C-alpha positions as a printed Julia matrix, in Angstrom:
215×3 Matrix{Float64}:
   3.94   -8.54  -16.94
   5.15   -5.43  -15.2
   6.59   -5.38  -11.73
   3.53   -4.17  -10.07
   4.13   -5.74   -6.65
   6.9    -5.1    -4.09
   7.2    -5.96   -0.46
   9.56   -3.34    1.02
   9.32   -4.53    4.66
   9.59   -7.97    6.21
   6.28   -9.61    6.64
   6.94  -10.61   10.26
   8.88   -8.7    12.9
  10.51  -10.29   16.05
   7.27   -9.65   18.0
   4.71  -10.78   15.36
   3.06   -9.28   12.33
   4.15   -5.92   10.98
   2.54   -2.98   12.69
   1.25   -1.58    9.32
  -0.44   -5.01    8.74
  -2.12   -4.71   12.15
  -3.3    -1.23   11.27
  -4.77   -2.53    8.03
  -6.49   -5.39    9.91
  -8.05   -2.86   12.27
  -9.63   -1.14    9.21
 -11.27   -4.37    7.85
 -14.66   -5.49    9.27
 -14.85   -9.09   10.42
 -16.29  -11.45    7.87
 -15.72   -9.21    4.92
 -14.98  -10.19    1.4
 -11.41   -8.95    0.67
  -9.07   -8.79   -2.32
  -5.37   -8.29   -1.53
  -3.48   -7.06   -4.62
   0.22   -7.62   -4.74
  -0.15   -9.96   -1.72
   3.44  -11.23   -1.73
   3.73  -14.41    0.39
   0.26  -13.95    1.76
   1.24  -12.72    5.26
  -1.41   -9.96    5.31
  -4.11  -12.33    3.92
  -3.25  -14.89    6.59
  -3.61  -12.25    9.31
  -6.91  -11.12    8.0
  -8.22  -14.69    7.68
  -7.14  -15.71   11.14
  -7.92  -12.52   13.01
 -10.84  -11.1    11.16
 -12.35  -14.17    9.62
 -12.44  -12.56    6.12
 -13.26  -14.34    2.88
  -9.91  -13.39    1.3
  -8.56  -13.62   -2.22
  -5.25  -12.45   -3.57
  -3.45  -11.41   -6.74
   0.31  -11.69   -6.95
   2.66  -11.17   -9.93
   5.51  -13.48   -8.82
   5.18  -17.17   -9.19
   7.2   -17.61   -5.95
   4.67  -15.51   -4.04
   1.69  -17.39   -5.56
   3.23  -20.71   -4.55
   3.9   -19.46   -1.0
   0.28  -18.38   -0.71
  -1.04  -21.65   -2.03
   1.11  -23.46    0.51
  -0.78  -21.57    3.19
  -4.14  -22.55    1.76
  -4.85  -19.07    0.38
  -6.78  -18.63   -2.88
  -4.32  -16.52   -4.83
  -3.82  -16.17   -8.55
  -0.97  -14.83  -10.61
  -1.87  -11.4   -12.04
  -0.87   -7.8   -12.64
  -2.57   -4.82  -11.02
  -2.01   -2.71  -14.09
  -3.97   -5.03  -16.41
  -6.14   -7.51  -14.55
  -8.29   -5.4   -12.36
 -10.57   -4.44  -15.28
 -11.88   -8.06  -15.41
 -13.6    -7.72  -12.05
 -17.22   -6.52  -11.89
 -18.2    -3.49   -9.84
 -18.57   -3.92   -6.04
 -17.17   -7.46   -6.04
 -15.42   -7.01   -2.7
 -16.09   -5.17    0.56
 -12.34   -4.23    0.73
  -9.66   -4.07   -1.83
  -6.13   -3.76   -0.44
  -3.05   -2.45   -2.15
  -0.23   -2.65    0.29
   3.21   -1.09   -0.56
   2.47   -1.51   -4.31
   0.82    1.55   -5.94
   4.18    3.21   -6.45
   5.3     0.21   -8.46
   2.37    0.36  -10.91
   2.51    1.91  -14.42
  -0.65    3.95  -13.99
  -1.41    4.58  -10.26
  -4.47    6.79  -10.95
  -6.12    4.18  -13.12
  -5.32    1.45  -10.52
  -6.76    3.59   -7.77
  -9.93    4.21   -9.75
 -10.19    0.43  -10.37
  -9.89   -0.25   -6.57
 -12.76    2.07   -5.82
 -14.8     0.42   -8.52
 -14.5    -3.15   -7.64
 -14.44   -2.65   -3.87
 -16.83   -0.79   -1.64
 -13.74    0.39    0.22
  -9.94    0.44   -0.61
  -6.96    0.42    1.7
  -3.77    1.71    0.22
  -0.42    1.92    1.83
   2.92    3.19    0.37
   6.33    4.46    1.29
   6.4     8.24    1.6
   9.1     9.74   -0.44
   8.51   13.14    1.3
   9.99   11.88    4.48
  12.6    14.16    6.11
  15.33   11.53    5.73
  14.74   11.21    1.96
  14.91   15.02    1.67
  18.12   15.19    3.66
  19.78   12.6     1.55
  18.9    14.51   -1.53
  19.98   17.87   -0.07
  23.31   16.79    1.42
  24.42   13.82   -0.73
  22.66   14.73   -3.97
  21.8    11.05   -4.45
  18.56    9.01   -4.49
  18.27    7.76   -0.9
  18.33    4.11    0.2
  16.46    3.52    3.48
  14.98    0.53    5.44
  11.59    1.23    3.82
  13.08    1.84    0.4
  16.12   -0.48    0.22
  16.68   -0.41   -3.51
  19.25    1.63   -5.49
  17.79    3.94   -8.19
  18.74    1.54  -11.04
  17.04   -1.64   -9.74
  14.04   -0.36   -7.77
  10.63   -1.62   -8.68
   9.28    1.78   -7.51
   8.61    3.78  -10.76
   6.29    6.48   -9.35
   7.8     8.37   -6.39
   4.91    9.42   -4.25
   4.57   11.55   -1.09
   1.63   11.56    1.33
   0.7    15.02    0.0
   0.75   13.66   -3.52
  -1.56   10.84   -2.6
  -4.02   13.13   -0.83
  -4.2    15.14   -3.99
  -4.71   12.13   -6.11
  -7.59   11.03   -3.87
  -9.2    14.41   -4.52
  -8.76   13.93   -8.24
 -10.41   10.59   -8.38
 -13.2    11.63   -6.0
 -12.17    9.28   -3.16
 -13.35   10.01    0.31
 -10.85    9.36    3.18
 -12.49    7.49    6.06
  -9.36    6.93    7.99
  -5.62    7.8     7.41
  -2.39    7.33    9.22
   1.31    8.18    8.73
   3.7     5.66   10.24
   7.15    6.37   11.57
  10.23    4.26   11.06
   9.08    1.72   13.71
   5.66    1.32   12.05
   3.87    3.35   14.71
   1.26    6.06   13.82
   2.42    9.64   13.85
   0.28   11.88   16.1
  -3.2    12.21   14.53
  -3.55   15.92   15.31
  -0.61   17.03   13.09
  -1.39   18.73    9.77
  -0.75   17.1     6.4
   2.67   18.9     5.91
   3.88   17.36    9.17
   2.72   13.86    8.19
   4.45   14.32    4.92
   7.66   15.25    6.74
   7.66   12.7     9.54
   5.85    9.71    8.15
   7.83    6.97    6.48
   4.61    5.34    5.26
   1.06    6.3     4.59
  -1.92    4.1     5.09
  -5.43    5.24    3.8
  -8.9     3.77    4.08
 -10.96    5.13    1.09
 -14.39    4.89   -0.31
 -16.22    6.42   -3.28
 -17.95    9.67   -2.7
């Protein structure tokens, strides 16, 4: 199996769930059928179950993550986003979620196409490698940056496809995905001002979160 899951941020902050998880929860309709791919310890699935009343399922590559999910009563199986999504029929779920994982897959374009096939909508979040702090580290230090959102050194990171918000917007165009909602989040997990253009989101956002559907 490939390393196609990574949790780059703690699941819970001092004041409760991560702000990006709350943003994702706001995008999911109550009572929906949801698949969370790369679900880690199940924190997002738990939030969606308790807050939105979803019928949630999960896929997680690590045995430790699967065990943590099962201990919370979550129906999660061990699997790999790069290989196992093809087994699901079209429109199986209302929402398919890929949180902080697409940059760790071998074939992000194929994975995104699979999300849009098996789900009526897809929610994708990822660290933005176009953030100004990343650019500054490369410019001044000449080294791959290590930040709170990307805490790995270049030689042991699970992130194998470095993606910016602008890159992802272009990928959505390539696969024919329609963006229903989108947000760039700052270092504290708060949305960057909505009225800013894409280049500003690409510069100021540490994460991107997108709600997509097929055209």
